[in-house]
Amino acid sequence: MSFSVNFRHFLRSGALTAAYCSRTKSAIHGPSWVQCRQLSAIRMSPRKKFWLYVFIGVTGGATAGAGYTFYQTQQARIPILNKGTGSTGAILQKLPDIPPSRRIVSPTDNHNLHLVLFQYQTCPFCCKVRAFLDYHGFSYDVIEVNPVMRQQMRWSTYKKVPILLAKVDEGYQQMNDSSVIISVLTSFLHNPKDGLSAALSFYPSIDYKDDEGNVKSEVLNRHFLMFGENLPKDKTKESISEERKWRKWADEVLVHTLSPNVYRTKEEALQAFNWFSEVGDWEKHFSKWERLIVIYVGAMAMWMIGKKLKKRHNLKNEVRLSLYDECNFWLKELNQKKTPFMGGSQPNLSDLAVFGILNSIEGCDAFKDLETNTKIGPWYYGMKTAIKHRSGERLQ
């Protein structure tokens, strides 16, 4: 007998029993309520009891699940009140007690800022920030973060790199996100008399909930520059808009072609991590066992993650082609300008962003193949020269 037949039979017999008990309960000499329950039990076979329990369990579980889902949905819809303070991170009363890995000193630095950069040497977003700081002649301290242990980040609730700490009147202002850091400092360079805090106030961090109800933080205008009504002499509204477009492209498109290419095979992943160790001076900054864990565990982990990222970002089966395509897209626009850089005779922020991202893989097999199969070399090494000579100093 099927479940549906059993269930209908159960409901019919149960309804009759209930009706009988209801009638007899009101009679003067009828059976008591206890007797009705006993009668009901006598009439209900073990098999019927089984289906009753199934029905109660399924119905109860479905009701509880629906209730919890409704609660979660309502919680996800509850808006978050944002203070809108304009800061992108906490203000620390003092610097974390971590000795710098190295100090970058620019002999012509007149910005009067004490900057501390927490980074991975070959993180593309960290490379972007360093390219900007070096090009504009900033002095800064570097703290190399162990990419697996990350003990240098324990002081921060924000766990990604880069993080830049900058001395302000109240202490040390924490700035997160490479594009925010670059936009804030560029706005500061345009109006240094107003101070860094004034530039920071234009980049409020907004908290929101994603589709799953998780609280996240976002700086919506991270690629915008705050020049006010006084545009720099060498800038137009059109050139600023174009620069912003390419900066977003570097962050949202180009960078996603890197990991699947750098970690394309196990051998390439291991080669990449050994190069990371070399340029990051891991032997100097980390113990031997820490370095070996980072190299071997990190390489295998990123090899597996690279496959997922390839699918997530819809790269071609031969991922090298996706890297070539994006770089050729950049070069096509550059060739139409007929200038050495996207910014003209001198690099602009989009040049620095694209260079920083590609610089992060310079020692990897993927970059060697990129040089061989595209014409990226002249622009790339022209950028390297401009940054080395701190060409941005005279633009301030």
Tab-separated table of C-alpha atoms in Angstrom:
chain	number	residue	atom	x	y	z
A	1	MET	CA	0.000	0.000	0.000
A	2	SER	CA	1.413	3.377	-0.990
A	3	PHE	CA	2.094	6.258	1.394
A	4	SER	CA	-0.786	8.349	-0.047
A	5	VAL	CA	-3.353	5.550	0.436
A	6	ASN	CA	-2.156	4.917	3.988
A	7	PHE	CA	-2.294	8.604	4.763
A	8	ARG	CA	-5.843	9.046	3.451
A	9	HIS	CA	-6.983	5.964	5.413
A	10	PHE	CA	-5.342	7.375	8.551
A	11	LEU	CA	-7.061	10.732	8.155
A	12	ARG	CA	-10.487	9.088	7.596
A	13	SER	CA	-10.281	6.816	10.623
A	14	GLY	CA	-8.792	9.552	12.796
A	15	ALA	CA	-11.578	11.971	11.848
A	16	LEU	CA	-14.272	9.394	12.744
A	17	THR	CA	-12.674	8.702	16.109
A	18	ALA	CA	-12.403	12.410	16.889
A	19	ALA	CA	-16.036	12.977	15.928
A	20	TYR	CA	-17.196	10.094	18.150
A	21	CYS	CA	-15.225	11.365	21.131
A	22	SER	CA	-16.588	14.849	20.639
A	23	ARG	CA	-20.184	13.630	20.700
A	24	THR	CA	-19.839	11.240	23.627
A	25	LYS	CA	-17.869	13.713	25.727
A	26	SER	CA	-20.921	15.970	25.954
A	27	ALA	CA	-23.241	13.141	27.058
A	28	ILE	CA	-24.015	12.817	30.778
A	29	HIS	CA	-23.034	9.193	31.080
A	30	GLY	CA	-20.702	9.081	28.035
A	31	PRO	CA	-17.046	8.005	28.158
A	32	SER	CA	-14.476	10.325	29.677
A	33	TRP	CA	-11.809	12.161	27.658
A	34	VAL	CA	-9.224	9.669	28.835
A	35	GLN	CA	-11.429	6.866	27.560
A	36	CYS	CA	-11.697	8.645	24.214
A	37	ARG	CA	-7.930	8.763	23.941
A	38	GLN	CA	-7.773	5.083	24.809
A	39	LEU	CA	-10.390	4.351	22.164
A	40	SER	CA	-8.412	6.335	19.620
A	41	ALA	CA	-5.275	4.393	20.523
A	42	ILE	CA	-7.134	1.097	20.125
A	43	ARG	CA	-8.378	2.065	16.696
A	44	MET	CA	-4.934	3.303	15.470
A	45	SER	CA	-2.655	0.482	14.389
A	46	PRO	CA	1.163	0.662	14.768
A	47	ARG	CA	1.425	1.244	11.058
A	48	LYS	CA	-0.875	4.250	11.315
A	49	LYS	CA	1.128	5.539	14.234
A	50	PHE	CA	4.269	5.321	12.116
A	51	TRP	CA	2.766	7.458	9.370
A	52	LEU	CA	1.470	9.898	11.968
A	53	TYR	CA	4.982	10.373	13.327
A	54	VAL	CA	6.340	10.772	9.795
A	55	PHE	CA	3.732	13.410	9.058
A	56	ILE	CA	4.460	15.302	12.281
A	57	GLY	CA	8.224	15.115	11.714
A	58	VAL	CA	8.092	16.277	8.100
A	59	THR	CA	5.620	19.046	8.837
A	60	GLY	CA	7.542	20.219	11.910
A	61	GLY	CA	10.880	20.177	10.101
A	62	ALA	CA	9.503	22.066	7.115
A	63	THR	CA	7.901	24.656	9.393
A	64	ALA	CA	11.102	25.157	11.397
A	65	GLY	CA	13.216	25.392	8.234
A	66	ALA	CA	10.867	27.900	6.629
A	67	GLY	CA	10.852	29.958	9.802
A	68	TYR	CA	14.647	30.043	10.007
A	69	THR	CA	14.961	30.938	6.326
A	70	PHE	CA	12.467	33.758	6.773
A	71	TYR	CA	14.405	35.031	9.798
A	72	GLN	CA	17.692	34.979	7.898
A	73	THR	CA	16.118	36.769	4.941
A	74	GLN	CA	14.704	39.463	7.194
A	75	GLN	CA	18.074	39.893	8.918
A	76	ALA	CA	19.817	40.262	5.554
A	77	ARG	CA	17.370	43.021	4.650
A	78	ILE	CA	18.000	45.039	7.790
A	79	PRO	CA	19.992	48.092	6.665
A	80	ILE	CA	23.307	49.048	8.221
A	81	LEU	CA	23.704	52.520	9.646
A	82	ASN	CA	26.930	54.013	8.327
A	83	LYS	CA	28.720	56.690	10.280
A	84	GLY	CA	30.323	58.103	7.151
A	85	THR	CA	33.449	59.226	8.950
A	86	GLY	CA	35.518	59.231	5.774
A	87	SER	CA	38.286	57.027	7.151
A	88	THR	CA	39.246	53.783	5.449
A	89	GLY	CA	40.497	52.160	8.632
A	90	ALA	CA	41.305	52.704	12.282
A	91	ILE	CA	43.558	55.416	13.657
A	92	LEU	CA	46.276	53.803	15.765
A	93	GLN	CA	47.733	55.629	18.720
A	94	LYS	CA	51.136	54.137	17.958
A	95	LEU	CA	52.771	51.943	15.350
A	96	PRO	CA	52.658	48.147	15.754
A	97	ASP	CA	55.863	46.928	17.391
A	98	ILE	CA	57.231	45.273	14.233
A	99	PRO	CA	60.657	46.207	12.852
A	100	PRO	CA	60.639	47.284	9.183
A	101	SER	CA	61.966	44.786	6.664
A	102	ARG	CA	63.610	47.687	4.845
A	103	ARG	CA	63.380	51.450	4.396
A	104	ILE	CA	62.950	53.191	1.055
A	105	VAL	CA	64.498	56.640	1.271
A	106	SER	CA	63.988	59.257	-1.428
A	107	PRO	CA	66.594	62.053	-1.167
A	108	THR	CA	64.122	64.605	-2.538
A	109	ASP	CA	61.107	63.598	-0.438
A	110	ASN	CA	59.389	66.768	0.780
A	111	HIS	CA	55.944	65.327	1.516
A	112	ASN	CA	56.455	65.351	5.298
A	113	LEU	CA	54.661	62.012	5.710
A	114	HIS	CA	55.774	59.000	7.693
A	115	LEU	CA	54.457	56.003	5.735
A	116	VAL	CA	54.602	52.299	6.636
A	117	LEU	CA	53.580	49.745	4.016
A	118	PHE	CA	52.463	46.235	5.017
A	119	GLN	CA	52.809	44.063	1.950
A	120	TYR	CA	53.747	40.886	0.087
A	121	GLN	CA	56.591	41.708	-2.279
A	122	THR	CA	54.921	40.071	-5.290
A	123	CYS	CA	51.274	40.895	-4.554
A	124	PRO	CA	50.028	42.790	-7.656
A	125	PHE	CA	48.132	45.321	-5.551
A	126	CYS	CA	51.194	45.935	-3.377
A	127	CYS	CA	53.306	46.359	-6.505
A	128	LYS	CA	50.829	49.008	-7.687
A	129	VAL	CA	51.260	50.991	-4.475
A	130	ARG	CA	55.068	50.720	-4.533
A	131	ALA	CA	55.172	51.851	-8.167
A	132	PHE	CA	53.139	54.934	-7.230
A	133	LEU	CA	55.212	55.748	-4.120
A	134	ASP	CA	58.513	55.310	-5.955
A	135	TYR	CA	57.425	57.288	-9.017
A	136	HIS	CA	56.367	60.242	-6.861
A	137	GLY	CA	59.425	60.126	-4.630
A	138	PHE	CA	57.857	59.114	-1.309
A	139	SER	CA	60.016	57.665	1.453
A	140	TYR	CA	58.412	54.762	3.302
A	141	ASP	CA	59.068	51.765	5.522
A	142	VAL	CA	58.243	48.269	4.311
A	143	ILE	CA	57.027	45.447	6.532
A	144	GLU	CA	57.047	42.129	4.693
A	145	VAL	CA	54.099	39.967	5.738
A	146	ASN	CA	54.354	36.194	5.858
A	147	PRO	CA	51.697	35.192	3.274
A	148	VAL	CA	50.729	32.015	5.168
A	149	MET	CA	51.226	32.819	8.879
A	150	ARG	CA	50.459	36.563	8.582
A	151	GLN	CA	51.549	37.177	12.164
A	152	GLN	CA	52.572	40.719	11.165
A	153	MET	CA	48.852	41.493	10.666
A	154	ARG	CA	47.562	40.497	14.101
A	155	TRP	CA	47.042	44.096	15.116
A	156	SER	CA	44.552	44.721	12.272
A	157	THR	CA	40.964	43.541	11.847
A	158	TYR	CA	41.454	44.026	8.105
A	159	LYS	CA	43.587	41.086	6.955
A	160	LYS	CA	44.398	41.891	3.336
A	161	VAL	CA	47.438	43.651	1.892
A	162	PRO	CA	48.431	46.287	1.110
A	163	ILE	CA	47.827	48.345	4.234
A	164	LEU	CA	49.445	51.765	4.459
A	165	LEU	CA	49.841	53.546	7.791
A	166	ALA	CA	50.326	57.312	7.559
A	167	LYS	CA	51.209	59.708	10.377
A	168	VAL	CA	48.430	62.202	11.128
A	169	ASP	CA	47.773	64.493	14.086
A	170	GLU	CA	45.704	61.864	15.939
A	171	GLY	CA	48.174	59.011	15.436
A	172	TYR	CA	48.626	56.696	12.468
A	173	GLN	CA	45.822	56.490	9.941
A	174	GLN	CA	45.242	53.059	8.444
A	175	MET	CA	44.458	53.002	4.709
A	176	ASN	CA	43.286	49.805	3.021
A	177	ASP	CA	42.923	48.857	-0.651
A	178	SER	CA	45.554	49.771	-3.247
A	179	SER	CA	43.294	51.988	-5.363
A	180	VAL	CA	42.046	53.902	-2.318
A	181	ILE	CA	45.619	54.461	-1.144
A	182	ILE	CA	46.655	55.784	-4.565
A	183	SER	CA	43.574	58.009	-4.946
A	184	VAL	CA	43.985	59.490	-1.465
A	185	LEU	CA	47.680	60.260	-1.954
A	186	THR	CA	47.083	61.719	-5.422
A	187	SER	CA	44.379	63.998	-4.032
A	188	PHE	CA	46.767	64.949	-1.227
A	189	LEU	CA	49.506	65.826	-3.733
A	190	HIS	CA	47.090	68.189	-5.478
A	191	ASN	CA	46.279	70.034	-2.224
A	192	PRO	CA	49.072	69.241	0.264
A	193	LYS	CA	48.291	72.307	2.397
A	194	ASP	CA	44.920	70.804	3.356
A	195	GLY	CA	46.684	67.768	4.828
A	196	LEU	CA	46.196	64.046	4.409
A	197	SER	CA	43.141	63.886	6.681
A	198	ALA	CA	41.270	66.254	4.371
A	199	ALA	CA	41.971	63.995	1.399
A	200	LEU	CA	40.884	60.940	3.402
A	201	SER	CA	37.527	62.507	4.213
A	202	PHE	CA	36.488	62.158	0.560
A	203	TYR	CA	36.724	58.356	0.682
A	204	PRO	CA	34.145	57.066	3.174
A	205	SER	CA	33.958	53.349	3.791
A	206	ILE	CA	30.391	52.066	3.398
A	207	ASP	CA	29.222	48.893	5.141
A	208	TYR	CA	26.621	46.727	3.411
A	209	LYS	CA	25.227	43.197	3.424
A	210	ASP	CA	25.709	40.831	0.510
A	211	ASP	CA	23.063	38.382	-0.725
A	212	GLU	CA	23.904	35.986	2.103
A	213	GLY	CA	23.639	38.628	4.806
A	214	ASN	CA	27.402	38.934	5.395
A	215	VAL	CA	28.603	42.405	6.347
A	216	LYS	CA	31.155	43.823	3.918
A	217	SER	CA	32.877	47.153	3.509
A	218	GLU	CA	33.358	49.096	0.299
A	219	VAL	CA	34.795	52.448	-0.804
A	220	LEU	CA	32.576	53.188	-3.767
A	221	ASN	CA	34.609	56.074	-5.216
A	222	ARG	CA	38.005	54.387	-4.908
A	223	HIS	CA	39.053	55.286	-8.467
A	224	PHE	CA	37.979	58.938	-8.294
A	225	LEU	CA	40.383	61.833	-7.703
A	226	MET	CA	39.386	64.865	-5.648
A	227	PHE	CA	40.722	67.917	-7.445
A	228	GLY	CA	37.785	70.189	-6.726
A	229	GLU	CA	37.212	72.906	-9.290
A	230	ASN	CA	40.924	73.445	-9.904
A	231	LEU	CA	42.040	70.747	-12.328
A	232	PRO	CA	45.789	70.230	-12.786
A	233	LYS	CA	47.147	72.090	-15.822
A	234	ASP	CA	47.977	68.878	-17.690
A	235	LYS	CA	44.542	67.295	-17.018
A	236	THR	CA	41.132	67.541	-18.653
A	237	LYS	CA	37.840	65.994	-17.594
A	238	GLU	CA	38.155	63.594	-20.524
A	239	SER	CA	41.697	62.507	-19.619
A	240	ILE	CA	40.712	61.996	-15.966
A	241	SER	CA	37.719	59.880	-17.001
A	242	GLU	CA	39.875	57.778	-19.336
A	243	GLU	CA	42.506	57.295	-16.646
A	244	ARG	CA	39.817	56.122	-14.230
A	245	LYS	CA	38.445	53.693	-16.834
A	246	TRP	CA	41.845	51.997	-17.281
A	247	ARG	CA	42.500	51.872	-13.545
A	248	LYS	CA	39.231	49.988	-13.084
A	249	TRP	CA	40.122	47.683	-15.984
A	250	ALA	CA	43.463	46.882	-14.346
A	251	ASP	CA	41.738	46.023	-11.040
A	252	GLU	CA	38.721	44.196	-12.408
A	253	VAL	CA	40.014	42.466	-15.563
A	254	LEU	CA	43.781	42.356	-16.046
A	255	VAL	CA	44.657	41.230	-12.529
A	256	HIS	CA	42.358	38.197	-12.800
A	257	THR	CA	44.430	36.761	-15.653
A	258	LEU	CA	47.539	36.471	-13.453
A	259	SER	CA	46.951	33.616	-10.983
A	260	PRO	CA	45.690	31.040	-13.517
A	261	ASN	CA	48.789	31.794	-15.616
A	262	VAL	CA	51.397	31.956	-12.866
A	263	TYR	CA	50.078	28.760	-11.243
A	264	ARG	CA	49.103	27.011	-14.488
A	265	THR	CA	51.002	23.819	-13.592
A	266	LYS	CA	52.535	22.458	-10.414
A	267	GLU	CA	56.005	23.162	-11.806
A	268	GLU	CA	55.152	26.772	-12.659
A	269	ALA	CA	53.573	27.303	-9.238
A	270	LEU	CA	56.703	26.037	-7.486
A	271	GLN	CA	58.955	28.125	-9.756
A	272	ALA	CA	56.855	31.198	-8.979
A	273	PHE	CA	57.029	30.715	-5.211
A	274	ASN	CA	60.788	30.207	-5.315
A	275	TRP	CA	61.040	33.497	-7.184
A	276	PHE	CA	58.749	35.135	-4.627
A	277	SER	CA	61.114	33.915	-1.904
A	278	GLU	CA	64.106	35.354	-3.726
A	279	VAL	CA	62.744	38.855	-4.422
A	280	GLY	CA	60.994	39.043	-1.062
A	281	ASP	CA	64.141	38.097	0.898
A	282	TRP	CA	62.191	35.399	2.720
A	283	GLU	CA	65.422	33.789	3.909
A	284	LYS	CA	66.196	37.025	5.714
A	285	HIS	CA	62.742	37.778	7.130
A	286	PHE	CA	61.328	34.315	7.906
A	287	SER	CA	62.685	31.188	9.573
A	288	LYS	CA	63.632	28.236	7.369
A	289	TRP	CA	60.567	26.175	8.268
A	290	GLU	CA	58.254	29.151	7.686
A	291	ARG	CA	59.803	29.777	4.277
A	292	LEU	CA	59.523	26.106	3.227
A	293	ILE	CA	55.889	25.958	4.340
A	294	VAL	CA	55.073	29.094	2.365
A	295	ILE	CA	56.838	27.812	-0.768
A	296	TYR	CA	55.537	24.239	-0.907
A	297	VAL	CA	52.150	24.583	0.752
A	298	GLY	CA	51.518	27.907	-0.958
A	299	ALA	CA	52.492	26.591	-4.394
A	300	MET	CA	50.187	23.574	-4.183
A	301	ALA	CA	47.324	25.623	-2.767
A	302	MET	CA	47.605	28.278	-5.474
A	303	TRP	CA	47.856	25.646	-8.210
A	304	MET	CA	44.436	24.345	-7.134
A	305	ILE	CA	42.989	27.830	-6.600
A	306	GLY	CA	44.240	28.910	-10.028
A	307	LYS	CA	41.991	26.331	-11.674
A	308	LYS	CA	38.952	27.699	-9.851
A	309	LEU	CA	39.861	31.276	-10.756
A	310	LYS	CA	40.193	30.305	-14.407
A	311	LYS	CA	36.589	29.114	-14.397
A	312	ARG	CA	35.291	31.989	-12.270
A	313	HIS	CA	36.709	34.650	-14.594
A	314	ASN	CA	35.860	32.827	-17.824
A	315	LEU	CA	39.416	32.562	-19.104
A	316	LYS	CA	40.265	30.543	-22.174
A	317	ASN	CA	41.282	26.904	-21.841
A	318	GLU	CA	44.791	27.988	-22.782
A	319	VAL	CA	45.041	30.705	-20.133
A	320	ARG	CA	48.111	32.293	-21.731
A	321	LEU	CA	45.863	33.512	-24.544
A	322	SER	CA	43.657	35.411	-22.087
A	323	LEU	CA	46.739	37.158	-20.681
A	324	TYR	CA	47.973	38.019	-24.191
A	325	ASP	CA	44.523	39.280	-25.227
A	326	GLU	CA	44.223	41.709	-22.332
A	327	CYS	CA	47.741	43.072	-22.765
A	328	ASN	CA	47.157	43.484	-26.503
A	329	PHE	CA	43.940	45.356	-25.681
A	330	TRP	CA	46.018	47.789	-23.606
A	331	LEU	CA	48.701	48.085	-26.318
A	332	LYS	CA	46.129	48.727	-29.057
A	333	GLU	CA	44.832	51.778	-27.197
A	334	LEU	CA	48.386	52.919	-26.474
A	335	ASN	CA	49.364	52.634	-30.162
A	336	GLN	CA	46.392	54.756	-31.180
A	337	LYS	CA	47.654	57.517	-28.909
A	338	LYS	CA	51.118	57.334	-30.462
A	339	THR	CA	52.694	58.309	-27.146
A	340	PRO	CA	55.150	56.402	-24.929
A	341	PHE	CA	52.619	56.102	-22.124
A	342	MET	CA	48.863	56.135	-21.683
A	343	GLY	CA	49.355	59.426	-19.856
A	344	GLY	CA	51.224	60.904	-22.839
A	345	SER	CA	54.877	61.836	-22.493
A	346	GLN	CA	54.747	60.872	-18.808
A	347	PRO	CA	52.970	57.954	-17.078
A	348	ASN	CA	49.637	58.517	-15.401
A	349	LEU	CA	47.876	56.429	-12.751
A	350	SER	CA	46.647	53.886	-15.284
A	351	ASP	CA	50.220	53.287	-16.475
A	352	LEU	CA	51.346	52.792	-12.894
A	353	ALA	CA	48.446	50.413	-12.178
A	354	VAL	CA	49.068	48.195	-15.218
A	355	PHE	CA	52.822	48.227	-14.654
A	356	GLY	CA	52.432	47.307	-10.986
A	357	ILE	CA	50.194	44.358	-11.802
A	358	LEU	CA	52.556	42.988	-14.476
A	359	ASN	CA	55.619	43.713	-12.357
A	360	SER	CA	54.307	41.220	-9.788
A	361	ILE	CA	54.982	38.335	-12.218
A	362	GLU	CA	58.189	39.595	-13.850
A	363	GLY	CA	60.257	36.619	-12.678
A	364	CYS	CA	57.675	33.987	-13.629
A	365	ASP	CA	57.452	31.853	-16.755
A	366	ALA	CA	54.172	33.558	-17.617
A	367	PHE	CA	55.897	36.942	-17.986
A	368	LYS	CA	58.630	35.494	-20.196
A	369	ASP	CA	55.970	34.071	-22.487
A	370	LEU	CA	54.144	37.419	-22.436
A	371	GLU	CA	57.282	39.233	-23.608
A	372	THR	CA	57.821	36.696	-26.387
A	373	ASN	CA	54.251	36.686	-27.686
A	374	THR	CA	53.301	40.378	-27.368
A	375	LYS	CA	55.005	43.747	-27.814
A	376	ILE	CA	54.629	44.731	-24.152
A	377	GLY	CA	58.408	45.119	-23.657
A	378	PRO	CA	59.073	48.724	-24.832
A	379	TRP	CA	56.263	50.205	-22.742
A	380	TYR	CA	57.031	48.013	-19.712
A	381	TYR	CA	60.748	48.815	-19.555
A	382	GLY	CA	60.031	52.484	-20.288
A	383	MET	CA	57.835	52.449	-17.186
A	384	LYS	CA	60.583	50.782	-15.188
A	385	THR	CA	63.017	53.550	-16.127
A	386	ALA	CA	60.544	56.327	-15.286
A	387	ILE	CA	59.859	54.842	-11.853
A	388	LYS	CA	63.529	54.229	-11.131
A	389	HIS	CA	64.361	57.866	-11.838
A	390	ARG	CA	61.339	59.050	-9.790
A	391	SER	CA	60.052	60.996	-12.772
A	392	GLY	CA	56.899	61.942	-10.914
A	393	GLU	CA	58.805	64.238	-8.550
A	394	ARG	CA	58.817	67.135	-10.993
A	395	LEU	CA	55.075	66.808	-11.578
A	396	GLN	CA	54.203	67.854	-8.041
